[in-house]
Coordinates of C-alpha atoms and ligand atoms in Angstrom, one line a residue:
M1 CA -5.0 21.8 10.1
A2 CA -7.1 20.9 7.2
I3 CA -6.6 17.8 5.1
K4 CA -5.5 19.8 2.0
E5 CA -2.8 21.7 3.9
N6 CA -1.5 18.6 5.6
Y7 CA -1.3 16.8 2.3
E8 CA 0.4 19.6 0.5
K9 CA 2.9 20.1 3.3
I10 CA 3.9 16.4 3.1
K11 CA 4.0 16.5 -0.7
S12 CA 6.4 19.5 -0.9
E13 CA 8.5 17.9 1.8
V14 CA 9.0 14.7 0.0
E15 CA 9.5 16.5 -3.3
A16 CA 12.3 18.4 -1.6
L17 CA 13.8 15.2 -0.3
R18 CA 13.7 13.5 -3.7
P19 CA 13.1 16.0 -6.5
D20 CA 13.9 13.6 -9.4
H21 CA 11.1 11.2 -8.9
P22 CA 9.2 11.8 -5.7
P23 CA 7.1 8.9 -4.3
R24 CA 3.4 8.7 -4.6
I25 CA 1.4 9.5 -1.5
I26 CA -1.5 7.3 -0.6
S27 CA -3.8 9.0 1.8
V28 CA -4.9 6.3 4.3
S29 CA -8.5 7.0 5.2
K30 CA -9.1 3.9 7.3
Y31 CA -11.5 4.4 10.2
Q32 CA -12.1 7.9 9.0
P33 CA -15.7 9.0 8.2
L34 CA -16.9 9.5 4.6
E35 CA -17.0 13.3 5.2
K36 CA -13.2 13.3 5.5
V37 CA -12.9 11.4 2.3
E38 CA -15.1 13.9 0.6
E39 CA -13.0 16.7 1.9
A40 CA -9.9 15.0 0.6
L41 CA -11.5 14.4 -2.9
A42 CA -12.5 18.1 -3.0
A43 CA -8.9 19.0 -2.3
G44 CA -7.8 17.0 -5.3
I45 CA -6.4 13.9 -3.6
V46 CA -6.7 10.8 -5.8
H47 CA -4.9 7.9 -4.1
F48 CA -6.6 6.5 -1.0
G49 CA -5.7 3.6 1.2
E50 CA -8.1 1.4 3.3
N51 CA -7.1 -1.3 5.7
R52 CA -10.2 -3.4 5.7
I53 CA -11.6 -4.4 2.3
V54 CA -15.3 -4.1 3.4
E55 CA -14.9 -0.8 5.2
G56 CA -13.3 0.7 2.1
F57 CA -16.0 -0.9 -0.1
E58 CA -18.8 0.7 2.0
K59 CA -17.1 4.1 1.9
F60 CA -16.1 4.2 -1.7
H61 CA -18.6 2.3 -3.7
G62 CA -21.1 5.2 -3.6
I63 CA -18.4 7.6 -4.7
G64 CA -17.5 5.2 -7.5
R65 CA -21.0 5.4 -8.8
A66 CA -20.7 9.2 -8.9
S67 CA -17.7 8.5 -11.2
I68 CA -15.3 10.8 -9.4
D69 CA -11.7 9.9 -10.2
F70 CA -10.0 8.1 -7.4
V71 CA -7.6 5.2 -7.0
L72 CA -8.2 2.8 -4.1
H73 CA -5.4 0.9 -2.5
H74 CA -6.0 -1.9 0.0
I75 CA -3.1 -1.7 2.4
G76 CA -3.9 -4.3 5.0
P77 CA -3.6 -8.1 5.2
V78 CA -5.7 -9.7 2.5
Q79 CA -8.6 -11.7 3.9
T80 CA -9.5 -14.1 1.2
G81 CA -13.2 -14.3 2.4
T82 CA -13.8 -10.7 1.3
I83 CA -11.6 -10.3 -1.8
R84 CA -14.7 -10.4 -4.0
K85 CA -15.2 -6.8 -2.8
Y86 CA -12.1 -5.7 -4.7
N87 CA -14.1 -6.1 -8.0
G88 CA -14.8 -2.8 -9.7
L89 CA -13.3 -0.7 -6.9
Y90 CA -9.8 -1.5 -5.7
S91 CA -6.7 -1.1 -8.0
Y92 CA -3.9 -2.1 -5.7
A93 CA -3.3 -4.6 -2.9
H94 CA -0.3 -3.9 -0.6
G95 CA -0.7 -6.7 1.9
V96 CA -0.4 -9.9 0.0
G97 CA 1.5 -11.9 2.6
S98 CA 1.7 -15.6 1.6
A99 CA 1.8 -17.8 -1.5
S100 CA -1.7 -19.2 -0.7
V101 CA -3.3 -15.8 -0.5
L102 CA -1.6 -14.8 -3.8
D103 CA -3.1 -17.9 -5.4
E104 CA -6.6 -17.2 -4.0
L105 CA -6.3 -13.6 -5.2
K106 CA -5.3 -14.7 -8.7
K107 CA -8.2 -17.1 -9.0
R108 CA -10.6 -14.4 -7.8
L109 CA -9.4 -11.7 -10.2
D110 CA -9.4 -14.1 -13.1
K111 CA -12.9 -15.0 -12.3
D112 CA -14.1 -11.4 -11.9
R113 CA -11.9 -10.2 -14.9
W114 CA -10.8 -7.4 -12.6
K115 CA -7.2 -6.1 -12.9
M116 CA -5.1 -5.3 -9.8
K117 CA -1.5 -4.6 -9.0
V118 CA -0.1 -6.3 -6.0
F119 CA 2.6 -5.7 -3.5
L120 CA 4.1 -8.7 -1.7
Q121 CA 4.4 -7.9 2.0
V122 CA 7.7 -8.9 3.6
N123 CA 8.1 -9.2 7.4
L124 CA 11.6 -7.9 8.1
T125 CA 11.1 -7.1 11.8
D126 CA 10.3 -10.6 12.8
E127 CA 7.4 -9.3 14.9
D128 CA 4.6 -11.8 15.2
S129 CA 2.0 -9.0 15.0
K130 CA 3.1 -8.3 11.4
S131 CA 2.1 -10.6 8.6
G132 CA 4.0 -11.1 5.4
F133 CA 6.5 -13.4 3.7
S134 CA 9.7 -14.3 5.6
R135 CA 13.0 -13.5 3.9
E136 CA 13.5 -17.0 2.7
E137 CA 9.9 -17.3 1.4
I138 CA 10.1 -14.0 -0.6
K139 CA 13.5 -14.9 -2.1
S140 CA 12.2 -18.2 -3.3
L141 CA 9.1 -16.7 -4.7
L142 CA 10.9 -13.9 -6.5
R143 CA 13.3 -16.4 -8.1
R144 CA 10.2 -17.6 -9.9
A145 CA 9.1 -14.0 -10.5
S146 CA 7.9 -14.7 -14.0
S147 CA 5.3 -17.1 -12.6
I148 CA 3.7 -14.4 -10.3
S149 CA 1.9 -12.2 -12.7
T150 CA -1.2 -13.1 -14.7
E151 CA -3.4 -11.1 -17.0
Y152 CA -5.4 -9.8 -14.1
C153 CA -2.9 -9.8 -11.3
T154 CA 0.4 -8.1 -11.8
L155 CA 3.3 -7.8 -9.5
E156 CA 3.8 -4.1 -8.7
G157 CA 6.3 -4.4 -5.9
L158 CA 7.3 -5.2 -2.3
M159 CA 5.8 -3.7 0.8
T160 CA 7.0 -3.6 4.4
M161 CA 6.3 -2.0 7.7
G162 CA 8.9 -0.5 10.1
P163 CA 9.3 -1.8 13.6
S164 CA 6.4 -1.0 16.0
S165 CA 8.9 0.6 18.4
G166 CA 9.4 3.3 15.8
D167 CA 13.2 3.2 16.5
P168 CA 14.7 5.2 13.7
V169 CA 17.9 3.2 13.4
L170 CA 16.1 -0.1 13.1
T171 CA 13.5 1.5 10.8
R172 CA 16.2 2.6 8.4
K173 CA 17.8 -0.9 8.5
V174 CA 14.4 -2.5 7.6
F175 CA 13.8 -0.1 4.7
K176 CA 17.4 -0.6 3.4
E177 CA 16.9 -4.3 3.5
L178 CA 13.7 -4.1 1.4
H179 CA 15.5 -1.9 -1.1
S180 CA 18.4 -4.4 -1.4
L181 CA 15.9 -7.4 -1.7
R182 CA 14.4 -5.5 -4.6
M183 CA 17.8 -4.7 -6.2
E184 CA 18.8 -8.4 -6.0
Y185 CA 15.6 -10.2 -6.8
A186 CA 13.2 -7.9 -8.5
P187 CA 14.9 -4.8 -10.0
N188 CA 11.7 -3.6 -11.6
A189 CA 9.6 -3.8 -8.5
K190 CA 8.4 -0.7 -6.7
L191 CA 8.7 -0.2 -2.9
S192 CA 5.7 0.5 -0.6
M193 CA 7.1 1.7 2.7
G194 CA 6.7 4.7 5.0
M195 CA 3.9 5.8 7.2
S196 CA 3.2 9.0 9.2
G197 CA 6.0 8.3 11.7
D198 CA 8.7 7.2 9.3
Y199 CA 8.0 8.5 5.8
R200 CA 11.1 10.7 5.7
I201 CA 13.4 7.8 6.3
A202 CA 11.4 5.8 3.7
V203 CA 11.9 8.5 1.1
E204 CA 15.6 8.6 1.8
E205 CA 15.8 4.8 1.4
G206 CA 14.0 4.8 -2.0
S207 CA 10.3 4.3 -1.4
D208 CA 7.9 4.7 -4.3
Y209 CA 4.6 4.6 -2.4
L210 CA 4.1 6.2 1.0
R211 CA 1.0 5.1 3.0
I212 CA 0.1 8.1 5.2
G213 CA -2.9 8.3 7.4
T214 CA -2.7 10.3 10.7
S215 CA -0.5 13.1 9.4
I216 CA -3.1 13.8 6.7
F217 CA -6.4 13.0 8.3
G218 CA -5.6 13.5 12.0
E219 CA -6.2 10.9 14.7
R220 CA -8.5 8.0 13.9
K221 CA -11.7 7.3 15.7
Ligands
PLP301 C1 -2.8 2.4 9.2 C2 -1.7 2.1 8.2 C3 -0.9 3.0 7.6 C4 -1.0 4.5 8.0 O1 -0.6 4.7 9.3 P1 -0.4 6.2 9.9 O2 0.6 6.0 11.0 O3 -1.7 6.7 10.3 O4 0.2 7.1 8.8 C5 0.0 2.6 6.7 N1 0.1 1.3 6.3 C6 -0.6 0.3 6.9 C7 -0.5 -1.1 6.5 C8 -1.6 0.7 7.8 O5 -2.3 -0.3 8.4

C-alpha cells in the first residue's frame, strides 16, 4: 500500500480509539530514502522522525531550504557529538536519556539560540539494549522539574519503548507505568510511546505521540 493510505488508515484507527484528543502520529522515516519522504510530504504528512541526527540532517536540510512545512523529531539516543546538527532543523528530541546529555543539549541550544522540546527517555524494561533514565533517576530529576527547562530547551514529556519481545501484557504494563510516573511527577508532561507493533496499546494507555515507521513506510532497507 502507498504511504498516504497507510498513514490515513492508522490515523482513523487511532481517532476511533480516542476521539476526544487523538495522539499525534510521527512518521518515522529512518533508513528510508528521500523519495519516500517526498512521497509522504506530498501526501500532507508533517511530522517526521529520524533515528540518527546526521542521517536526518542529510535528508531534510535540502527540503528545509525549499521551505516546505515539516516538523522534524529526533527519536533516537542523543549523541552529543552531533547535536550541533539540530540547529535550524529539528524541533523535538525524544531520546534524552541521562542528566549529562540533557546538560550538553541545553548548552548547545543556548549557544545556537535554537529552540527544542525534549522528551526524557525512561528505561522501564530493564533491557541493557535500551538507553534512558532508570526509575530512580527520572523521579529525582522530575522532583526538580522546574530546573529542567530553559529558554531554548523545554521539557515536553516522557518517552519509553516497549519490551523487545513485543509481549502485549508486558507492553501494557510498561506504558501504564510511564503514564503513572507522569501523573505523579510531571502532570503536564506529554507521553511519547507506541510504535508499529504496539501503538494500539499505547493509545489505550494515554499516549500523546506515536512514533510509527514500518506500518507507514514499509520495511526499512
Ligand atoms: C525505529 C523506531 C521507531 C519506529 O519503529 P517501527 O517499528 O518501524 O514503527 C520508533 N521509535 C524509535 C525510538 C525507533 O528507533
